[in-house]
Amino acid sequence: MTRETLKIESLPNQMDLAAVSAMLNEHNADQGLVYDPRALNIFVRDERGNVIAGLIGSTYWDWLRISKLAVAKSARDQGLGTRLLQAAEEEASKRGCSNVFVDTFSFQAISFYKSLGYKVFAELPEYPKGHTRFFLTKKLES
């Protein structure tokens, strides 16, 4: 008989992280859902080549998942966030996606996403304390 060990690790090795992902991916595949994300990253650069805005996301299971969208303080209020989001939505549509999901916080961009047609489908209050985390989705036009 083997004895399992449980250990909390702040800095796990990549092989252990990959093992957990592989177990979950195997389970998903058994359900007919192969997890094969395709990166969708868009950057805006200034005249010197420095990134002043960007969107980091991926497409899988016919969805666009936006992980991060940020615009440098010096480049805000120029429509860059809107341009990034529109470009990502267009590319996701080309890839066959029909929906987008993203999360943001009450101190970040909730009104921005709502102004572009995103709808809140869940809220996590007091995350972090004194704030709310919002989960939003949008149906892409065909």
Short mmCIF file of N, CA and C in Angstrom, two decimals:
data_model
loop_
_atom_site.label_atom_id
_atom_site.label_comp_id
_atom_site.label_asym_id
_atom_site.label_seq_id
_atom_site.Cartn_x
_atom_site.Cartn_y
_atom_site.Cartn_z
N MET A 1 0.84 -1.18 0.00
CA MET A 1 0.00 0.00 0.00
C MET A 1 0.89 1.24 0.00
N THR A 2 0.54 2.21 -0.84
CA THR A 2 1.33 3.44 -0.89
C THR A 2 0.75 4.48 0.04
N ARG A 3 1.62 5.37 0.45
CA ARG A 3 1.18 6.49 1.29
C ARG A 3 1.31 7.76 0.48
N GLU A 4 0.19 8.42 0.29
CA GLU A 4 0.20 9.69 -0.42
C GLU A 4 0.72 10.78 0.50
N THR A 5 1.31 11.78 -0.09
CA THR A 5 1.73 12.96 0.68
C THR A 5 1.06 14.18 0.07
N LEU A 6 0.69 15.07 0.93
CA LEU A 6 0.09 16.33 0.51
C LEU A 6 1.03 17.43 0.94
N LYS A 7 1.42 18.28 0.02
CA LYS A 7 2.40 19.31 0.32
C LYS A 7 2.00 20.61 -0.37
N ILE A 8 1.92 21.68 0.38
CA ILE A 8 1.66 23.00 -0.18
C ILE A 8 2.97 23.54 -0.71
N GLU A 9 2.97 23.98 -1.97
CA GLU A 9 4.19 24.47 -2.60
C GLU A 9 3.95 25.83 -3.25
N SER A 10 4.72 26.81 -2.84
CA SER A 10 4.61 28.15 -3.43
C SER A 10 5.29 28.22 -4.79
N LEU A 11 6.31 27.43 -4.97
CA LEU A 11 7.07 27.44 -6.23
C LEU A 11 7.16 26.02 -6.80
N PRO A 12 6.05 25.49 -7.31
CA PRO A 12 6.10 24.14 -7.86
C PRO A 12 6.89 24.10 -9.16
N ASN A 13 7.39 22.91 -9.48
CA ASN A 13 8.12 22.80 -10.74
C ASN A 13 7.14 22.66 -11.90
N GLN A 14 7.60 22.96 -13.09
CA GLN A 14 6.75 22.97 -14.28
C GLN A 14 6.18 21.58 -14.59
N MET A 15 6.92 20.54 -14.28
CA MET A 15 6.43 19.18 -14.55
C MET A 15 5.21 18.87 -13.70
N ASP A 16 5.21 19.32 -12.44
CA ASP A 16 4.06 19.08 -11.57
C ASP A 16 2.84 19.86 -12.04
N LEU A 17 3.06 21.10 -12.46
CA LEU A 17 1.96 21.91 -12.99
C LEU A 17 1.39 21.26 -14.25
N ALA A 18 2.27 20.78 -15.11
CA ALA A 18 1.84 20.13 -16.35
C ALA A 18 1.07 18.84 -16.05
N ALA A 19 1.46 18.12 -15.00
CA ALA A 19 0.77 16.88 -14.65
C ALA A 19 -0.67 17.15 -14.25
N VAL A 20 -0.90 18.20 -13.47
CA VAL A 20 -2.26 18.55 -13.06
C VAL A 20 -3.09 18.96 -14.28
N SER A 21 -2.50 19.79 -15.14
CA SER A 21 -3.20 20.21 -16.36
C SER A 21 -3.54 19.01 -17.23
N ALA A 22 -2.62 18.07 -17.34
CA ALA A 22 -2.84 16.88 -18.17
C ALA A 22 -4.00 16.04 -17.62
N MET A 23 -4.10 15.92 -16.30
CA MET A 23 -5.21 15.17 -15.71
C MET A 23 -6.55 15.81 -16.04
N LEU A 24 -6.62 17.13 -15.92
CA LEU A 24 -7.87 17.83 -16.23
C LEU A 24 -8.18 17.76 -17.72
N ASN A 25 -7.17 17.93 -18.54
CA ASN A 25 -7.38 17.85 -19.99
C ASN A 25 -7.85 16.46 -20.41
N GLU A 26 -7.32 15.43 -19.76
CA GLU A 26 -7.76 14.06 -20.07
C GLU A 26 -9.23 13.89 -19.72
N HIS A 27 -9.63 14.39 -18.56
CA HIS A 27 -11.04 14.30 -18.16
C HIS A 27 -11.93 15.04 -19.15
N ASN A 28 -11.52 16.26 -19.52
CA ASN A 28 -12.30 17.04 -20.49
C ASN A 28 -12.42 16.30 -21.82
N ALA A 29 -11.33 15.71 -22.27
CA ALA A 29 -11.34 14.98 -23.54
C ALA A 29 -12.29 13.78 -23.46
N ASP A 30 -12.36 13.14 -22.29
CA ASP A 30 -13.29 12.03 -22.10
C ASP A 30 -14.74 12.50 -22.27
N GLN A 31 -14.98 13.77 -22.05
CA GLN A 31 -16.32 14.35 -22.21
C GLN A 31 -16.52 14.92 -23.62
N GLY A 32 -15.51 14.74 -24.48
CA GLY A 32 -15.60 15.24 -25.85
C GLY A 32 -15.16 16.68 -26.00
N LEU A 33 -14.50 17.23 -25.00
CA LEU A 33 -14.06 18.63 -25.03
C LEU A 33 -12.54 18.70 -24.95
N VAL A 34 -11.92 18.74 -26.10
CA VAL A 34 -10.47 18.82 -26.16
C VAL A 34 -10.06 20.26 -25.92
N TYR A 35 -9.22 20.47 -24.93
CA TYR A 35 -8.74 21.82 -24.59
C TYR A 35 -7.49 22.09 -25.40
N ASP A 36 -7.64 22.92 -26.41
CA ASP A 36 -6.53 23.26 -27.29
C ASP A 36 -6.58 24.76 -27.57
N PRO A 37 -6.23 25.57 -26.56
CA PRO A 37 -6.35 27.02 -26.73
C PRO A 37 -5.38 27.55 -27.79
N ARG A 38 -5.84 28.57 -28.49
CA ARG A 38 -5.01 29.26 -29.49
C ARG A 38 -4.86 30.70 -29.02
N ALA A 39 -3.63 31.12 -28.84
CA ALA A 39 -3.36 32.47 -28.33
C ALA A 39 -3.93 33.53 -29.26
N LEU A 40 -4.44 34.60 -28.65
CA LEU A 40 -4.89 35.76 -29.41
C LEU A 40 -4.37 36.97 -28.64
N ASN A 41 -3.26 37.49 -29.07
CA ASN A 41 -2.59 38.61 -28.40
C ASN A 41 -2.45 39.76 -29.38
N ILE A 42 -2.79 40.96 -28.92
CA ILE A 42 -2.73 42.15 -29.77
C ILE A 42 -2.01 43.24 -28.99
N PHE A 43 -1.09 43.92 -29.65
CA PHE A 43 -0.33 44.98 -28.99
C PHE A 43 -0.37 46.26 -29.80
N VAL A 44 -0.39 47.38 -29.11
CA VAL A 44 -0.27 48.70 -29.73
C VAL A 44 1.08 49.24 -29.29
N ARG A 45 1.88 49.68 -30.25
CA ARG A 45 3.22 50.21 -29.96
C ARG A 45 3.30 51.67 -30.35
N ASP A 46 4.11 52.41 -29.60
CA ASP A 46 4.34 53.81 -29.95
C ASP A 46 5.41 53.90 -31.03
N GLU A 47 5.78 55.11 -31.41
CA GLU A 47 6.75 55.31 -32.50
C GLU A 47 8.13 54.73 -32.18
N ARG A 48 8.43 54.49 -30.91
CA ARG A 48 9.72 53.89 -30.52
C ARG A 48 9.64 52.37 -30.38
N GLY A 49 8.45 51.83 -30.61
CA GLY A 49 8.28 50.38 -30.51
C GLY A 49 7.88 49.88 -29.14
N ASN A 50 7.63 50.79 -28.21
CA ASN A 50 7.23 50.39 -26.86
C ASN A 50 5.74 50.04 -26.83
N VAL A 51 5.40 48.99 -26.11
CA VAL A 51 4.00 48.60 -25.97
C VAL A 51 3.29 49.62 -25.08
N ILE A 52 2.22 50.21 -25.62
CA ILE A 52 1.44 51.18 -24.85
C ILE A 52 0.03 50.67 -24.56
N ALA A 53 -0.33 49.55 -25.14
CA ALA A 53 -1.62 48.93 -24.87
C ALA A 53 -1.56 47.49 -25.38
N GLY A 54 -2.37 46.65 -24.78
CA GLY A 54 -2.37 45.27 -25.25
C GLY A 54 -3.54 44.47 -24.72
N LEU A 55 -3.81 43.41 -25.43
CA LEU A 55 -4.85 42.46 -25.05
C LEU A 55 -4.24 41.07 -25.12
N ILE A 56 -4.41 40.30 -24.06
CA ILE A 56 -3.92 38.93 -23.99
C ILE A 56 -5.13 38.03 -23.84
N GLY A 57 -5.27 37.10 -24.74
CA GLY A 57 -6.42 36.21 -24.69
C GLY A 57 -6.16 34.91 -25.41
N SER A 58 -7.20 34.13 -25.54
CA SER A 58 -7.11 32.87 -26.27
C SER A 58 -8.49 32.47 -26.74
N THR A 59 -8.51 31.62 -27.75
CA THR A 59 -9.77 31.09 -28.26
C THR A 59 -9.76 29.59 -28.08
N TYR A 60 -10.88 29.08 -27.59
CA TYR A 60 -11.09 27.64 -27.46
C TYR A 60 -12.57 27.39 -27.21
N TRP A 61 -13.01 26.21 -27.59
CA TRP A 61 -14.41 25.80 -27.42
C TRP A 61 -15.37 26.84 -27.99
N ASP A 62 -14.99 27.47 -29.09
CA ASP A 62 -15.82 28.48 -29.78
C ASP A 62 -16.02 29.75 -28.97
N TRP A 63 -15.12 30.02 -28.05
CA TRP A 63 -15.19 31.23 -27.23
C TRP A 63 -13.86 31.98 -27.31
N LEU A 64 -13.94 33.29 -27.15
CA LEU A 64 -12.77 34.13 -26.92
C LEU A 64 -12.71 34.39 -25.43
N ARG A 65 -11.59 34.09 -24.82
CA ARG A 65 -11.36 34.36 -23.40
C ARG A 65 -10.34 35.48 -23.32
N ILE A 66 -10.75 36.64 -22.81
CA ILE A 66 -9.82 37.75 -22.62
C ILE A 66 -9.26 37.65 -21.22
N SER A 67 -7.95 37.46 -21.12
CA SER A 67 -7.29 37.36 -19.82
C SER A 67 -6.88 38.72 -19.29
N LYS A 68 -6.35 39.55 -20.18
CA LYS A 68 -5.87 40.88 -19.76
C LYS A 68 -6.06 41.87 -20.89
N LEU A 69 -6.45 43.09 -20.51
CA LEU A 69 -6.49 44.21 -21.44
C LEU A 69 -6.02 45.41 -20.65
N ALA A 70 -5.00 46.08 -21.15
CA ALA A 70 -4.46 47.24 -20.42
C ALA A 70 -3.98 48.30 -21.40
N VAL A 71 -4.12 49.55 -20.96
CA VAL A 71 -3.64 50.70 -21.72
C VAL A 71 -2.80 51.55 -20.77
N ALA A 72 -1.61 51.94 -21.21
CA ALA A 72 -0.73 52.78 -20.39
C ALA A 72 -1.45 54.07 -20.02
N LYS A 73 -1.17 54.58 -18.84
CA LYS A 73 -1.80 55.83 -18.39
C LYS A 73 -1.68 56.93 -19.43
N SER A 74 -0.51 57.06 -20.01
CA SER A 74 -0.25 58.14 -20.97
C SER A 74 -1.02 57.97 -22.28
N ALA A 75 -1.58 56.79 -22.51
CA ALA A 75 -2.27 56.52 -23.78
C ALA A 75 -3.78 56.34 -23.62
N ARG A 76 -4.29 56.59 -22.42
CA ARG A 76 -5.72 56.39 -22.18
C ARG A 76 -6.56 57.49 -22.82
N ASP A 77 -7.84 57.20 -22.95
CA ASP A 77 -8.83 58.13 -23.52
C ASP A 77 -8.54 58.49 -24.97
N GLN A 78 -7.94 57.55 -25.70
CA GLN A 78 -7.68 57.74 -27.12
C GLN A 78 -8.35 56.64 -27.96
N GLY A 79 -9.15 55.81 -27.30
CA GLY A 79 -9.85 54.75 -28.01
C GLY A 79 -9.06 53.47 -28.23
N LEU A 80 -7.89 53.36 -27.61
CA LEU A 80 -7.06 52.17 -27.85
C LEU A 80 -7.70 50.91 -27.29
N GLY A 81 -8.30 51.00 -26.11
CA GLY A 81 -8.96 49.83 -25.53
C GLY A 81 -10.08 49.32 -26.42
N THR A 82 -10.86 50.25 -26.94
CA THR A 82 -11.96 49.89 -27.84
C THR A 82 -11.41 49.24 -29.11
N ARG A 83 -10.37 49.81 -29.67
CA ARG A 83 -9.77 49.24 -30.88
C ARG A 83 -9.24 47.83 -30.63
N LEU A 84 -8.59 47.64 -29.48
CA LEU A 84 -8.08 46.31 -29.13
C LEU A 84 -9.22 45.30 -29.04
N LEU A 85 -10.25 45.68 -28.32
CA LEU A 85 -11.38 44.78 -28.12
C LEU A 85 -12.08 44.46 -29.44
N GLN A 86 -12.28 45.46 -30.27
CA GLN A 86 -12.91 45.23 -31.57
C GLN A 86 -12.06 44.32 -32.45
N ALA A 87 -10.75 44.52 -32.44
CA ALA A 87 -9.86 43.67 -33.24
C ALA A 87 -9.90 42.23 -32.74
N ALA A 88 -9.92 42.06 -31.42
CA ALA A 88 -9.98 40.71 -30.84
C ALA A 88 -11.29 40.03 -31.19
N GLU A 89 -12.39 40.76 -31.09
CA GLU A 89 -13.69 40.19 -31.43
C GLU A 89 -13.75 39.79 -32.91
N GLU A 90 -13.21 40.63 -33.77
CA GLU A 90 -13.19 40.33 -35.20
C GLU A 90 -12.37 39.07 -35.49
N GLU A 91 -11.19 38.98 -34.88
CA GLU A 91 -10.35 37.80 -35.09
C GLU A 91 -11.02 36.55 -34.52
N ALA A 92 -11.65 36.68 -33.36
CA ALA A 92 -12.34 35.53 -32.76
C ALA A 92 -13.46 35.05 -33.67
N SER A 93 -14.19 35.97 -34.26
CA SER A 93 -15.25 35.59 -35.21
C SER A 93 -14.67 34.82 -36.39
N LYS A 94 -13.53 35.29 -36.91
CA LYS A 94 -12.86 34.59 -38.02
C LYS A 94 -12.47 33.18 -37.62
N ARG A 95 -12.16 32.99 -36.34
CA ARG A 95 -11.77 31.68 -35.84
C ARG A 95 -12.98 30.80 -35.50
N GLY A 96 -14.17 31.31 -35.74
CA GLY A 96 -15.37 30.53 -35.49
C GLY A 96 -15.98 30.70 -34.11
N CYS A 97 -15.51 31.67 -33.36
CA CYS A 97 -16.06 31.91 -32.02
C CYS A 97 -17.38 32.65 -32.12
N SER A 98 -18.28 32.35 -31.20
CA SER A 98 -19.57 33.03 -31.19
C SER A 98 -19.79 33.84 -29.92
N ASN A 99 -18.89 33.72 -28.95
CA ASN A 99 -19.03 34.43 -27.69
C ASN A 99 -17.67 34.85 -27.14
N VAL A 100 -17.73 35.82 -26.22
CA VAL A 100 -16.53 36.31 -25.52
C VAL A 100 -16.83 36.30 -24.03
N PHE A 101 -15.81 36.00 -23.21
CA PHE A 101 -15.98 36.27 -21.79
C PHE A 101 -14.72 36.88 -21.22
N VAL A 102 -14.94 37.69 -20.19
CA VAL A 102 -13.87 38.46 -19.57
C VAL A 102 -14.27 38.73 -18.13
N ASP A 103 -13.31 38.99 -17.28
CA ASP A 103 -13.63 39.45 -15.94
C ASP A 103 -12.86 40.72 -15.64
N THR A 104 -13.43 41.54 -14.78
CA THR A 104 -12.82 42.81 -14.40
C THR A 104 -13.28 43.14 -12.99
N PHE A 105 -12.76 44.21 -12.45
CA PHE A 105 -13.09 44.61 -11.09
C PHE A 105 -13.80 45.95 -11.07
N SER A 106 -14.46 46.23 -9.95
CA SER A 106 -15.19 47.49 -9.81
C SER A 106 -14.25 48.69 -9.92
N PHE A 107 -12.98 48.51 -9.63
CA PHE A 107 -12.01 49.61 -9.72
C PHE A 107 -11.27 49.62 -11.06
N GLN A 108 -11.67 48.75 -11.98
CA GLN A 108 -11.02 48.70 -13.28
C GLN A 108 -11.97 49.16 -14.39
N ALA A 109 -12.45 48.26 -15.20
CA ALA A 109 -13.07 48.65 -16.48
C ALA A 109 -14.51 48.18 -16.66
N ILE A 110 -15.27 48.05 -15.59
CA ILE A 110 -16.64 47.54 -15.72
C ILE A 110 -17.48 48.40 -16.66
N SER A 111 -17.42 49.71 -16.53
CA SER A 111 -18.24 50.58 -17.39
C SER A 111 -17.77 50.53 -18.85
N PHE A 112 -16.48 50.35 -19.05
CA PHE A 112 -15.93 50.22 -20.41
C PHE A 112 -16.55 49.03 -21.12
N TYR A 113 -16.51 47.87 -20.48
CA TYR A 113 -17.06 46.66 -21.11
C TYR A 113 -18.56 46.79 -21.34
N LYS A 114 -19.27 47.32 -20.35
CA LYS A 114 -20.72 47.49 -20.51
C LYS A 114 -21.04 48.41 -21.69
N SER A 115 -20.24 49.46 -21.86
CA SER A 115 -20.49 50.40 -22.96
C SER A 115 -20.31 49.76 -24.33
N LEU A 116 -19.60 48.63 -24.37
CA LEU A 116 -19.35 47.93 -25.63
C LEU A 116 -20.22 46.68 -25.78
N GLY A 117 -21.29 46.63 -24.98
CA GLY A 117 -22.27 45.56 -25.14
C GLY A 117 -22.06 44.32 -24.30
N TYR A 118 -21.10 44.33 -23.39
CA TYR A 118 -20.87 43.18 -22.53
C TYR A 118 -21.89 43.19 -21.39
N LYS A 119 -22.36 42.00 -21.01
CA LYS A 119 -23.36 41.84 -19.96
C LYS A 119 -22.77 41.09 -18.78
N VAL A 120 -23.04 41.58 -17.59
CA VAL A 120 -22.58 40.90 -16.37
C VAL A 120 -23.42 39.64 -16.17
N PHE A 121 -22.74 38.50 -15.97
CA PHE A 121 -23.47 37.27 -15.67
C PHE A 121 -23.17 36.75 -14.27
N ALA A 122 -22.17 37.33 -13.61
CA ALA A 122 -21.87 36.94 -12.23
C ALA A 122 -21.05 38.03 -11.56
N GLU A 123 -21.20 38.10 -10.24
CA GLU A 123 -20.44 39.04 -9.43
C GLU A 123 -19.87 38.31 -8.24
N LEU A 124 -18.68 38.70 -7.84
CA LEU A 124 -18.04 38.15 -6.65
C LEU A 124 -17.74 39.32 -5.72
N PRO A 125 -18.65 39.58 -4.75
CA PRO A 125 -18.45 40.73 -3.87
C PRO A 125 -17.28 40.52 -2.92
N GLU A 126 -16.73 41.64 -2.49
CA GLU A 126 -15.62 41.64 -1.52
C GLU A 126 -14.39 40.92 -2.04
N TYR A 127 -14.17 41.00 -3.36
CA TYR A 127 -12.97 40.40 -3.96
C TYR A 127 -12.33 41.42 -4.88
N PRO A 128 -11.29 42.11 -4.42
CA PRO A 128 -10.78 42.12 -3.05
C PRO A 128 -11.69 42.92 -2.13
N LYS A 129 -11.38 42.87 -0.85
CA LYS A 129 -12.22 43.52 0.16
C LYS A 129 -12.52 44.96 -0.25
N GLY A 130 -13.79 45.30 -0.20
CA GLY A 130 -14.22 46.64 -0.56
C GLY A 130 -14.53 46.82 -2.03
N HIS A 131 -14.34 45.75 -2.82
CA HIS A 131 -14.56 45.82 -4.26
C HIS A 131 -15.33 44.59 -4.73
N THR A 132 -15.65 44.58 -6.00
CA THR A 132 -16.39 43.46 -6.60
C THR A 132 -15.68 43.03 -7.88
N ARG A 133 -15.63 41.73 -8.08
CA ARG A 133 -15.12 41.18 -9.33
C ARG A 133 -16.34 40.85 -10.19
N PHE A 134 -16.31 41.28 -11.45
CA PHE A 134 -17.42 41.06 -12.37
C PHE A 134 -17.00 40.12 -13.48
N PHE A 135 -17.92 39.26 -13.88
CA PHE A 135 -17.72 38.34 -14.99
C PHE A 135 -18.72 38.72 -16.07
N LEU A 136 -18.21 38.95 -17.27
CA LEU A 136 -19.05 39.46 -18.36
C LEU A 136 -18.94 38.59 -19.60
N THR A 137 -19.96 38.67 -20.42
CA THR A 137 -19.98 37.93 -21.68
C THR A 137 -20.62 38.79 -22.76
N LYS A 138 -20.33 38.43 -23.98
CA LYS A 138 -20.93 39.12 -25.12
C LYS A 138 -21.07 38.12 -26.26
N LYS A 139 -22.21 38.15 -26.91
CA LYS A 139 -22.45 37.34 -28.10
C LYS A 139 -21.86 38.07 -29.29
N LEU A 140 -21.02 37.39 -30.06
CA LEU A 140 -20.42 38.01 -31.24
C LEU A 140 -21.39 37.96 -32.41
N GLU A 141 -21.34 39.00 -33.22
CA GLU A 141 -22.18 39.03 -34.43
C GLU A 141 -21.58 38.12 -35.48
N SER A 142 -22.43 37.43 -36.19
CA SER A 142 -21.95 36.49 -37.22
C SER A 142 -21.47 37.21 -38.45
#
